[in-house]
C-alpha cells in the first residue's frame, strides 16, 4: 500500500499596526515556511492563523477578541471536517494581555509576545499538541539573531523595497505610550547582523531598504572600525553595498537627531530626502507633560538644520490632539508648528488613554467632542499641505523606483524620493528599475508621470 503523502500545513498571518509588525510577520512567516508550512492568503484554508496585533491606541484588545470570534466560526467548520485550525495571538496585544486572552477567548491556542518570535515554530508545535502556551517574557537574547535568515526566494516574493528592523523597544516613556511596556527596553541589533541582512536583500534583488525602529535614530553599536557608531555611521556603511540604490529610516525621535545623521543626508546620495520626525504637540507645556524631553524650539532647530543640509527635504510627522491639559491655546500652537514646518505628509490621532501609562491617570482629560473637533481642524490643514506639496511636484523631473503593478491594467506604481506613489505606464520598465520621469499630474495621494529625458 502506498502511504498517502501529507500535504504541507498552511499558515495565514494577519498584521495590524506599524511597519515593525509587518517586518515581524515576515520573519515569522519565513521561519514557519522553513519549518514546513506553506503560506496562504485564504484564512479558511489555513491550519494556522496568527493575528499579529497592535496595542498603540484604544479598543485594540476588543478588536482582537471580536476578530477571534469570527475566526472561531471558521475553526468550528473546519473541525467538522476533521481539519483542525490553530489560532495564535502575537504582537503587542499578546504582550499586554497575556494569559487573559486564553481565559476570555477559548478558541485561541497560543499567545506569543514580540520578543519570543525566534521560538515561534516551537510555540506553534506545542499549541498543536493542545498545550495552549503563553509566552510573554522579555528575553535578553536577541530574537532576530536567532530567527532563520530569509531565503532569496522569500525576499523576492516581497518586492524590491524591503523593511529591516535595526532597533526595537523604547526607554523614553512618553506618558501617552504603551511601547516601553509592550516592546520592552531599547535594544539595537549589531552592525554586522544588519549589514549582512541588507547584503542578502540586495543580492536577492532589493533596491530600497527602510531601516525600522521605534526609535530608529537611537540605534547605536560597535562599528567595524571599533568605534561606537550611531545611525549616521551605520547608513554610511550600508550605502557602500553595491546595488543599494535607496536608503530610508523611520521612526526618529527629536532628541536622538545627531549631527552625524543630519550630515549623512548631505553626504549620501542614496539616502532619500525624507524625514519622519514626530513632534506630537506644539506647546512646550504639553511636550513636558508628554515627557518628550525637548521643546518646540529644539524641534524647529532640527528641521532648519535638515533643510540646510538638504533643501528639498520632505518632512512628515505624528500628532496627538487632546492630550490631558491641552487648552485651545496649546492646540493653536500645534497648528502654528504645522504652518511653519509645512509637512509633506503626516499622521494625526486623538489622544487615547492607555491603561498603565501615566497619561491615563492625569486628571485634566479633554472631552471627546473637543478632541474630535481639534483633530478635524488639524487634519484639514495637514491634508491641504500634502496636496500643496504634491502640486509643487507637477512639471518636476525625478527618479522613481518602480515597485509593482498598479490597480488598473497597464499601470505600474513607483515611489518618488519623497515617498509619494507615482503612477506610470507599464512600458516604462519593470519592478526594480529606477526611471527618470516628469510629473504630469498630482492628486491628494498620488502623482502621475511620463518618461523624461535625462538633463545633460
Ligand atoms: N493616543 C494617541 N496616539 C498615540 N500614539 C502613540 N500612543 C498614542 C495614544 N495613547 C501615536 C503617536 C505615535 C504614533 C505611532 O502613534 O503619535 O508617534
Ligand atoms: Fe512611544 Fe515615546 Fe517611545 Fe515613541 S519615543 S515609542 S512615542 S514612548
Short mmCIF file of C-alpha atoms and ligand atoms in Angstrom, two decimals:
data_model
loop_
_atom_site.label_atom_id
_atom_site.label_comp_id
_atom_site.label_asym_id
_atom_site.label_seq_id
_atom_site.Cartn_x
_atom_site.Cartn_y
_atom_site.Cartn_z
CA UNK A 1 0.00 0.00 0.00
CA UNK A 2 1.30 3.44 -0.90
CA UNK A 3 1.25 5.79 2.05
CA UNK A 4 -0.67 8.98 1.34
CA UNK A 5 1.72 11.93 1.26
CA UNK A 6 0.78 14.55 3.82
CA UNK A 7 0.00 17.97 2.40
CA UNK A 8 2.07 20.80 3.91
CA UNK A 9 0.25 22.74 6.60
CA UNK A 10 -0.80 26.24 5.67
CA UNK A 11 -0.29 29.45 7.61
CA UNK A 12 -2.17 32.74 7.36
CA UNK A 13 -0.78 35.79 9.17
CA UNK A 14 -2.89 38.92 9.62
CA UNK A 15 -0.89 42.00 10.54
CA UNK A 16 -2.12 45.06 12.40
CA UNK A 17 -0.31 48.31 13.18
CA UNK A 18 3.12 49.56 12.32
CA UNK A 19 5.79 48.57 9.82
CA UNK A 20 7.73 46.83 12.57
CA UNK A 21 4.84 44.42 12.88
CA UNK A 22 4.93 43.90 9.10
CA UNK A 23 8.61 43.03 9.39
CA UNK A 24 7.96 40.71 12.36
CA UNK A 25 5.17 38.95 10.46
CA UNK A 26 7.50 38.41 7.52
CA UNK A 27 10.17 36.93 9.75
CA UNK A 28 7.64 34.62 11.43
CA UNK A 29 6.27 33.52 8.06
CA UNK A 30 9.80 32.84 6.84
CA UNK A 31 10.63 30.79 9.93
CA UNK A 32 7.41 28.79 9.67
CA UNK A 33 7.92 28.25 5.95
CA UNK A 34 11.37 26.88 6.65
CA UNK A 35 9.69 24.64 9.24
CA UNK A 36 7.45 23.13 6.56
CA UNK A 37 4.47 25.47 6.45
CA UNK A 38 3.16 26.98 3.25
CA UNK A 39 1.72 30.49 3.12
CA UNK A 40 -1.89 31.03 2.16
CA UNK A 41 -3.88 34.19 1.58
CA UNK A 42 -7.16 32.42 2.36
CA UNK A 43 -7.85 32.21 6.06
CA UNK A 44 -10.41 29.41 5.66
CA UNK A 45 -7.70 27.29 4.08
CA UNK A 46 -5.22 27.82 6.93
CA UNK A 47 -4.18 25.23 9.50
CA UNK A 48 -2.54 28.02 11.47
CA UNK A 49 -3.84 31.59 11.80
CA UNK A 50 -1.68 34.18 13.54
CA UNK A 51 -3.03 37.61 14.42
CA UNK A 52 -0.03 39.90 14.82
CA UNK A 53 -1.61 42.66 16.86
CA UNK A 54 -1.06 46.31 17.76
CA UNK A 55 -1.86 47.94 21.09
CA UNK A 56 -0.97 51.57 20.41
CA UNK A 57 -4.49 53.01 20.64
CA UNK A 58 -7.76 52.19 22.39
CA UNK A 59 -10.02 49.25 21.67
CA UNK A 60 -7.11 47.23 20.27
CA UNK A 61 -7.78 44.30 22.56
CA UNK A 62 -11.54 44.44 21.89
CA UNK A 63 -10.90 44.32 18.14
CA UNK A 64 -8.74 41.24 18.59
CA UNK A 65 -11.42 39.49 20.63
CA UNK A 66 -14.07 40.16 18.02
CA UNK A 67 -11.74 39.01 15.22
CA UNK A 68 -11.06 35.80 17.15
CA UNK A 69 -14.84 35.37 17.46
CA UNK A 70 -15.15 35.50 13.67
CA UNK A 71 -12.25 33.09 13.12
CA UNK A 72 -13.68 30.70 15.71
CA UNK A 73 -16.62 30.07 13.38
CA UNK A 74 -14.21 29.04 10.60
CA UNK A 75 -12.31 26.90 13.10
CA UNK A 76 -15.52 25.13 14.11
CA UNK A 77 -16.49 24.49 10.50
CA UNK A 78 -13.07 23.02 9.78
CA UNK A 79 -13.31 20.85 12.90
CA UNK A 80 -16.50 19.32 11.46
CA UNK A 81 -14.46 18.06 8.53
CA UNK A 82 -11.57 16.96 10.73
CA UNK A 83 -9.25 19.75 9.65
CA UNK A 84 -8.11 21.38 12.90
CA UNK A 85 -7.11 25.02 12.98
CA UNK A 86 -4.64 26.56 15.42
CA UNK A 87 -5.24 30.21 16.32
CA UNK A 88 -2.44 32.35 17.72
CA UNK A 89 -2.34 35.92 19.01
CA UNK A 90 1.08 37.56 18.71
CA UNK A 91 2.30 41.16 18.90
CA UNK A 92 1.64 43.90 21.41
CA UNK A 93 -1.87 42.86 22.49
CA UNK A 94 -0.44 39.41 23.26
CA UNK A 95 2.24 41.06 25.38
CA UNK A 96 -0.17 43.36 27.19
CA UNK A 97 -3.00 40.88 27.81
CA UNK A 98 -1.04 37.62 28.20
CA UNK A 99 -2.99 34.76 29.72
CA UNK A 100 -6.09 36.94 29.97
CA UNK A 101 -6.55 36.15 26.25
CA UNK A 102 -6.65 32.43 26.99
CA UNK A 103 -9.31 32.98 29.64
CA UNK A 104 -11.52 35.21 27.52
CA UNK A 105 -11.10 33.54 24.13
CA UNK A 106 -11.21 29.79 24.38
CA UNK A 107 -10.60 29.41 20.64
CA UNK A 108 -7.08 30.82 20.99
CA UNK A 109 -4.35 28.18 21.13
CA UNK A 110 -1.24 30.27 21.64
CA UNK A 111 -0.18 33.71 22.83
CA UNK A 112 3.29 34.98 21.92
CA UNK A 113 4.75 38.42 22.68
CA UNK A 114 7.10 40.28 20.31
CA UNK A 115 10.30 39.08 22.00
CA UNK A 116 9.58 35.37 21.56
CA UNK A 117 9.35 35.03 17.77
CA UNK A 118 12.66 33.19 17.41
CA UNK A 119 10.84 30.32 19.12
CA UNK A 120 7.63 30.66 17.10
CA UNK A 121 7.88 27.25 15.39
CA UNK A 122 8.31 25.51 18.74
CA UNK A 123 5.47 27.51 20.31
CA UNK A 124 3.21 26.55 17.39
CA UNK A 125 4.11 22.85 17.77
CA UNK A 126 3.23 22.97 21.45
CA UNK A 127 -0.07 24.65 20.63
CA UNK A 128 -0.84 21.95 18.07
CA UNK A 129 -0.39 19.39 20.82
CA UNK A 130 -3.01 21.19 22.88
CA UNK A 131 -0.71 22.90 25.40
CA UNK A 132 -2.09 26.44 24.95
CA UNK A 133 1.32 28.14 25.51
CA UNK A 134 1.51 31.76 26.69
CA UNK A 135 4.94 33.27 26.02
CA UNK A 136 5.34 36.89 27.04
CA UNK A 137 8.70 37.10 28.75
CA UNK A 138 11.27 39.66 27.64
CA UNK A 139 14.44 37.83 26.85
CA UNK A 140 17.93 39.18 26.95
CA UNK A 141 18.85 37.12 23.91
CA UNK A 142 18.24 38.71 20.56
CA UNK A 143 15.35 37.24 18.67
CA UNK A 144 16.45 38.47 15.25
CA UNK A 145 19.86 36.84 15.57
CA UNK A 146 18.13 33.54 16.26
CA UNK A 147 15.39 33.68 13.62
CA UNK A 148 16.49 31.99 10.39
CA UNK A 149 17.61 34.37 7.63
CA UNK A 150 15.09 34.82 4.82
CA UNK A 151 15.95 32.90 1.66
CA UNK A 152 16.44 34.82 -1.61
CA UNK A 153 13.09 33.49 -2.81
CA UNK A 154 11.34 34.74 0.31
CA UNK A 155 12.91 38.19 -0.06
CA UNK A 156 11.99 38.35 -3.75
CA UNK A 157 8.37 37.47 -3.04
CA UNK A 158 8.07 40.75 -1.12
CA UNK A 159 9.28 43.06 -3.84
CA UNK A 160 12.08 45.49 -4.44
CA UNK A 161 11.59 47.68 -1.36
CA UNK A 162 12.18 45.99 1.99
CA UNK A 163 11.98 46.78 5.67
CA UNK A 164 14.82 45.91 8.03
CA UNK A 165 14.37 46.29 11.78
CA UNK A 166 17.60 47.60 13.34
CA UNK A 167 16.35 48.62 16.76
CA UNK A 168 13.44 47.66 18.92
CA UNK A 169 11.82 48.81 22.13
CA UNK A 170 11.95 52.16 23.85
CA UNK A 171 13.36 53.69 27.03
CA UNK A 172 11.78 57.11 26.57
CA UNK A 173 8.48 56.56 28.38
CA UNK A 174 6.37 59.24 26.76
CA UNK A 175 3.42 59.46 29.12
CA UNK A 176 0.86 58.51 26.44
CA UNK A 177 2.63 55.46 25.03
CA UNK A 178 2.45 51.72 25.67
CA UNK A 179 5.53 50.81 23.61
CA UNK A 180 8.02 50.65 26.51
CA UNK A 181 5.66 48.16 28.19
CA UNK A 182 4.81 46.02 25.15
CA UNK A 183 8.11 46.02 23.26
CA UNK A 184 10.41 46.36 26.25
CA UNK A 185 13.68 48.19 26.66
CA UNK A 186 15.54 49.71 23.75
CA UNK A 187 17.81 47.17 22.03
CA UNK A 188 19.99 47.70 18.96
CA UNK A 189 20.96 44.86 16.64
CA UNK A 190 24.67 44.64 15.83
CA UNK A 191 26.05 46.45 12.80
CA UNK A 192 27.23 43.10 11.42
CA UNK A 193 23.79 41.49 11.61
CA UNK A 194 22.23 44.49 9.91
CA UNK A 195 24.81 44.79 7.12
CA UNK A 196 24.63 41.03 6.45
CA UNK A 197 20.85 41.09 6.24
CA UNK A 198 20.91 44.14 3.97
CA UNK A 199 23.50 42.48 1.72
CA UNK A 200 21.24 39.40 1.48
CA UNK A 201 18.33 41.63 0.47
CA UNK A 202 20.36 43.41 -2.22
CA UNK A 203 21.71 40.10 -3.54
CA UNK A 204 18.11 38.92 -3.89
CA UNK A 205 17.17 41.97 -5.97
CA UNK A 206 16.01 44.54 -3.40
CA UNK A 207 16.74 48.15 -4.40
CA UNK A 208 15.45 50.12 -1.43
CA UNK A 209 15.89 49.33 2.27
CA UNK A 210 13.98 51.11 5.03
CA UNK A 211 15.59 50.74 8.44
CA UNK A 212 12.99 50.38 11.15
CA UNK A 213 12.93 51.04 14.86
CA UNK A 214 10.55 52.52 17.41
CA UNK A 215 13.42 54.95 17.96
CA UNK A 216 15.46 54.16 14.90
CA UNK A 217 17.85 57.06 15.39
CA UNK A 218 18.68 55.84 18.90
CA UNK A 219 20.39 52.91 17.16
CA UNK A 220 23.97 52.51 18.36
CA UNK A 221 26.55 49.79 18.38
CA UNK A 222 30.18 48.91 17.89
CA UNK A 223 31.27 49.78 14.38
CA UNK A 224 33.56 47.87 12.03
CA UNK A 225 36.32 50.32 12.92
CA UNK A 226 36.00 49.56 16.64
CA UNK A 227 34.39 52.92 17.40
CA UNK A 228 30.85 53.39 18.71
CA UNK A 229 28.55 54.05 15.75
CA UNK A 230 25.25 55.85 15.58
CA UNK A 231 22.67 55.63 12.81
CA UNK A 232 24.63 58.10 10.64
CA UNK A 233 27.69 55.83 10.58
CA UNK A 234 25.52 52.74 10.00
CA UNK A 235 23.90 54.43 6.99
CA UNK A 236 27.36 55.21 5.60
CA UNK A 237 28.29 51.52 5.85
CA UNK A 238 25.04 50.36 4.25
CA UNK A 239 25.48 52.86 1.43
CA UNK A 240 28.70 51.05 0.47
CA UNK A 241 26.76 47.93 -0.52
CA UNK A 242 26.86 47.71 -4.30
CA UNK A 243 23.33 47.88 -5.65
CA UNK A 244 21.92 49.73 -2.61
CA UNK A 245 20.01 52.35 -4.58
CA UNK A 246 17.92 53.84 -1.80
CA UNK A 247 18.00 54.03 1.97
CA UNK A 248 15.33 55.30 4.34
CA UNK A 249 14.77 55.09 8.11
CA UNK A 250 11.81 55.51 10.43
CA UNK A 251 10.68 56.47 13.12
CA UNK A 252 13.00 59.07 14.61
CA UNK A 253 12.83 60.88 17.94
CA UNK A 254 13.90 64.56 18.06
CA UNK A 255 16.30 64.07 20.98
CA UNK A 256 18.31 61.47 19.05
CA UNK A 257 18.81 63.53 15.85
CA UNK A 258 22.59 63.97 15.96
CA UNK A 259 24.80 65.89 13.53
CA UNK A 260 26.24 62.74 12.00
CA UNK A 261 22.75 61.61 10.95
CA UNK A 262 21.80 65.08 9.72
CA UNK A 263 25.02 65.34 7.70
CA UNK A 264 24.50 61.87 6.21
CA UNK A 265 21.71 63.47 4.18
CA UNK A 266 24.28 65.71 2.51
CA UNK A 267 26.93 63.03 2.17
CA UNK A 268 24.95 60.06 0.87
CA UNK A 269 23.19 60.22 -2.49
CA UNK A 270 21.21 57.06 -1.77
CA UNK A 271 19.74 58.44 1.48
CA UNK A 272 16.32 59.71 0.48
CA UNK A 273 15.38 63.34 1.31
CA UNK A 274 12.56 62.39 3.65
CA UNK A 275 12.36 62.58 7.42
CA UNK A 276 9.56 61.23 9.58
CA UNK A 277 10.01 63.20 12.80
CA UNK A 278 7.00 63.18 15.14
CA UNK A 279 6.53 66.30 17.24
CA UNK A 280 3.22 65.10 18.78
CA UNK A 281 2.25 68.58 20.05
CA UNK A 282 3.25 72.19 19.50
CA UNK A 283 3.14 73.57 23.03
CA UNK A 284 6.10 73.29 25.42
CA UNK A 285 3.72 72.75 28.31
CA UNK A 286 2.15 69.70 26.62
CA UNK A 287 5.52 68.38 25.41
CA UNK A 288 6.68 68.48 29.02
CA UNK A 289 3.56 66.68 30.23
CA UNK A 290 4.17 64.10 27.50
CA UNK A 291 7.74 63.63 28.79
CA UNK A 292 9.17 64.28 25.34
CA UNK A 293 12.42 65.86 26.62
CA UNK A 294 12.51 68.60 24.00
CA UNK A 295 10.91 71.95 23.28
CA UNK A 296 9.24 73.29 20.14
CA UNK A 297 12.35 75.39 19.55
CA UNK A 298 14.56 72.27 19.64
CA UNK A 299 12.30 70.62 17.09
CA UNK A 300 12.28 73.62 14.77
CA UNK A 301 16.07 73.81 15.02
CA UNK A 302 16.37 70.22 13.74
CA UNK A 303 14.01 70.95 10.85
CA UNK A 304 16.08 74.03 9.94
CA UNK A 305 19.34 72.05 10.09
CA UNK A 306 17.83 69.32 7.92
CA UNK A 307 16.75 71.81 5.31
CA UNK A 308 20.16 73.46 5.43
CA UNK A 309 21.92 70.22 4.50
CA UNK A 310 19.19 69.06 2.12
CA UNK A 311 16.99 71.93 0.89
CA UNK A 312 14.32 69.74 -0.67
CA UNK A 313 13.87 67.56 2.42
CA UNK A 314 10.26 66.44 2.89
CA UNK A 315 9.11 66.36 6.49
CA UNK A 316 6.50 64.03 7.88
CA UNK A 317 5.23 63.76 11.44
CA UNK A 318 2.87 62.30 14.02
CA UNK A 319 0.49 64.40 16.12
CA UNK A 320 -1.69 63.73 19.12
CA UNK A 321 -4.55 66.13 19.87
CA UNK A 322 -6.37 66.38 23.17
CA UNK A 323 -3.61 65.17 25.46
CA UNK A 324 -4.66 65.83 29.10
CA UNK A 325 -4.42 69.54 29.89
CA UNK A 326 -4.37 70.69 26.24
CA UNK A 327 -6.16 74.04 26.00
CA UNK A 328 -7.36 75.79 22.86
CA UNK A 329 -4.18 77.95 23.05
CA UNK A 330 -1.97 74.87 23.28
CA UNK A 331 -3.71 73.38 20.27
CA UNK A 332 -3.28 76.65 18.33
CA UNK A 333 0.46 76.28 18.96
CA UNK A 334 0.34 72.85 17.32
CA UNK A 335 -1.31 74.42 14.26
CA UNK A 336 1.43 77.06 14.26
CA UNK A 337 4.16 74.44 14.17
CA UNK A 338 2.40 72.78 11.23
CA UNK A 339 2.18 76.10 9.41
CA UNK A 340 5.89 76.72 9.93
CA UNK A 341 7.17 73.24 9.03
CA UNK A 342 4.89 72.61 6.02
CA UNK A 343 4.53 68.84 6.15
CA UNK A 344 4.62 66.64 3.08
CA UNK A 345 2.56 64.03 4.91
CA UNK A 346 1.53 63.28 8.48
CA UNK A 347 -0.40 61.02 10.82
CA UNK A 348 -2.63 62.54 13.47
CA UNK A 349 -4.62 60.96 16.25
CA UNK A 350 -6.95 61.79 19.09
CA UNK A 351 -5.29 61.08 22.42
CA UNK A 352 -6.36 57.65 23.55
CA UNK A 353 -5.93 56.71 27.22
CA UNK A 354 -3.80 53.61 27.64
CA UNK A 355 -4.16 51.78 30.95
CA UNK A 356 -0.86 51.58 32.80
CA UNK A 357 0.61 54.72 31.23
CA UNK A 358 0.94 57.94 33.30
CA UNK A 359 -1.35 59.86 30.90
CA UNK A 360 -4.27 57.61 31.80
CA UNK A 361 -4.18 58.83 35.41
CA UNK A 362 -3.92 62.54 34.62
CA UNK A 363 -6.86 64.50 35.95
CA UNK A 364 -7.48 67.04 33.22
CA UNK A 365 -8.64 64.74 30.39
CA UNK A 366 -10.02 66.54 27.31
CA UNK A 367 -13.64 65.76 26.35
CA UNK A 368 -14.11 63.53 23.30
CA UNK A 369 -16.03 66.13 21.26
CA UNK A 370 -13.26 68.68 21.76
CA UNK A 371 -10.67 66.14 20.63
CA UNK A 372 -12.72 65.31 17.52
CA UNK A 373 -13.15 68.95 16.59
CA UNK A 374 -9.43 69.68 17.00
CA UNK A 375 -8.46 66.61 15.02
CA UNK A 376 -10.68 67.74 12.18
CA UNK A 377 -9.05 71.17 12.07
CA UNK A 378 -5.56 69.71 12.24
CA UNK A 379 -6.25 67.15 9.53
CA UNK A 380 -7.77 69.78 7.23
CA UNK A 381 -4.52 71.76 7.47
CA UNK A 382 -2.29 68.69 7.06
CA UNK A 383 -4.28 67.45 4.05
CA UNK A 384 -4.03 70.87 2.46
CA UNK A 385 -0.26 70.85 2.98
CA UNK A 386 0.07 67.37 1.50
CA UNK A 387 -1.88 68.45 -1.57
CA UNK A 388 0.22 71.58 -1.91
CA UNK A 389 3.39 69.53 -1.63
CA UNK A 390 2.17 67.15 -4.34
CA UNK A 391 1.19 70.10 -6.56
CA UNK A 392 4.71 71.53 -6.35
CA UNK A 393 5.92 68.31 -7.99
CA UNK A 394 3.96 68.87 -11.21
CA UNK A 395 6.43 69.59 -14.02
CA UNK A 396 9.30 68.36 -11.89
CA UNK A 397 11.67 65.65 -13.11
CA UNK A 398 12.74 62.93 -10.71
CA UNK A 399 13.92 59.35 -10.41
CA UNK A 400 11.31 56.89 -9.28
CA UNK A 401 11.78 53.28 -8.21
CA UNK A 402 9.26 51.05 -9.97
CA UNK A 403 7.73 48.76 -7.34
CA UNK A 404 4.68 46.86 -8.52
CA UNK A 405 1.68 46.66 -10.83
CA UNK A 406 -0.90 49.42 -10.45
CA UNK A 407 -4.58 48.95 -9.71
CA UNK A 408 -5.51 49.43 -13.38
CA UNK A 409 -4.24 47.19 -16.15
CA UNK A 410 -1.23 48.62 -17.94
CA UNK A 411 -0.04 50.66 -14.97
CA UNK A 412 2.98 50.41 -12.71
CA UNK A 413 3.42 52.13 -9.36
CA UNK A 414 6.73 53.67 -8.43
CA UNK A 415 7.98 55.67 -5.46
CA UNK A 416 9.35 59.18 -5.59
CA UNK A 417 12.31 60.12 -3.39
CA UNK A 418 9.70 61.78 -1.13
CA UNK A 419 7.73 58.55 -0.67
CA UNK A 420 4.87 59.56 -2.96
CA UNK A 421 3.20 56.88 -5.11
CA UNK A 422 3.81 57.66 -8.77
CA UNK A 423 1.63 56.01 -11.42
CA UNK A 424 3.22 55.37 -14.83
CA UNK A 425 2.60 53.32 -17.93
CA UNK A 426 3.97 49.77 -17.69
CA UNK A 427 6.01 50.31 -20.86
CA UNK A 428 8.43 52.39 -18.75
CA UNK A 429 10.12 49.35 -17.25
CA UNK A 430 9.93 46.59 -14.68
CA UNK A 431 9.76 46.48 -10.90
CA UNK A 432 13.26 47.20 -9.61
CA UNK A 433 14.09 49.71 -12.36
CA UNK A 434 14.82 53.30 -11.47
CA UNK A 435 13.42 55.52 -14.20
CA UNK A 436 13.64 59.26 -14.76
CA UNK A 437 10.15 60.71 -15.12
CA UNK A 438 8.36 64.01 -15.36
CA UNK A 439 5.33 64.52 -13.12
CA UNK A 440 2.26 65.46 -15.14
CA UNK A 441 -0.50 65.47 -12.55
CA UNK A 442 -0.94 65.47 -8.79
CA UNK A 443 -3.78 64.01 -6.74
CA UNK A 444 -4.01 64.12 -2.93
CA UNK A 445 -2.45 60.67 -2.55
CA UNK A 446 -0.55 60.00 -5.76
CA UNK A 447 1.18 61.50 -8.79
CA UNK A 448 1.06 60.64 -12.49
CA UNK A 449 4.19 60.76 -14.61
CA UNK A 450 5.65 60.13 -18.05
CA UNK A 451 9.16 59.25 -19.11
CA UNK A 452 11.50 62.27 -19.04
CA UNK A 453 14.73 62.82 -20.86
CA UNK A 454 17.77 62.95 -18.58
CA UNK A 455 19.06 66.51 -18.39
CA UNK A 456 22.53 66.92 -19.86
N1 LIG B 1 -3.04 58.03 21.80
C1 LIG B 1 -2.99 58.54 20.54
N2 LIG B 1 -1.96 58.39 19.73
C2 LIG B 1 -0.89 57.70 20.18
N3 LIG B 1 0.28 57.39 19.62
C3 LIG B 1 1.00 56.66 20.49
N4 LIG B 1 0.32 56.49 21.63
C4 LIG B 1 -0.87 57.13 21.47
C5 LIG B 1 -2.00 57.32 22.30
N5 LIG B 1 -2.06 56.83 23.54
C6 LIG B 1 0.68 57.88 18.29
C7 LIG B 1 1.91 58.78 18.38
C8 LIG B 1 3.00 57.91 17.84
C9 LIG B 1 2.25 57.08 16.83
C10 LIG B 1 2.91 55.83 16.41
O1 LIG B 1 1.03 56.77 17.48
O2 LIG B 1 1.68 59.91 17.56
O3 LIG B 1 4.04 58.66 17.23
FE1 LIG B 2 6.30 55.61 22.49
FE2 LIG B 2 7.61 57.89 23.03
FE3 LIG B 2 8.95 55.56 22.84
FE4 LIG B 2 7.89 56.68 20.62
S1 LIG B 2 9.51 57.57 21.92
S2 LIG B 2 7.77 54.52 21.22
S3 LIG B 2 6.04 57.59 21.40
S4 LIG B 2 7.42 56.08 24.40
#
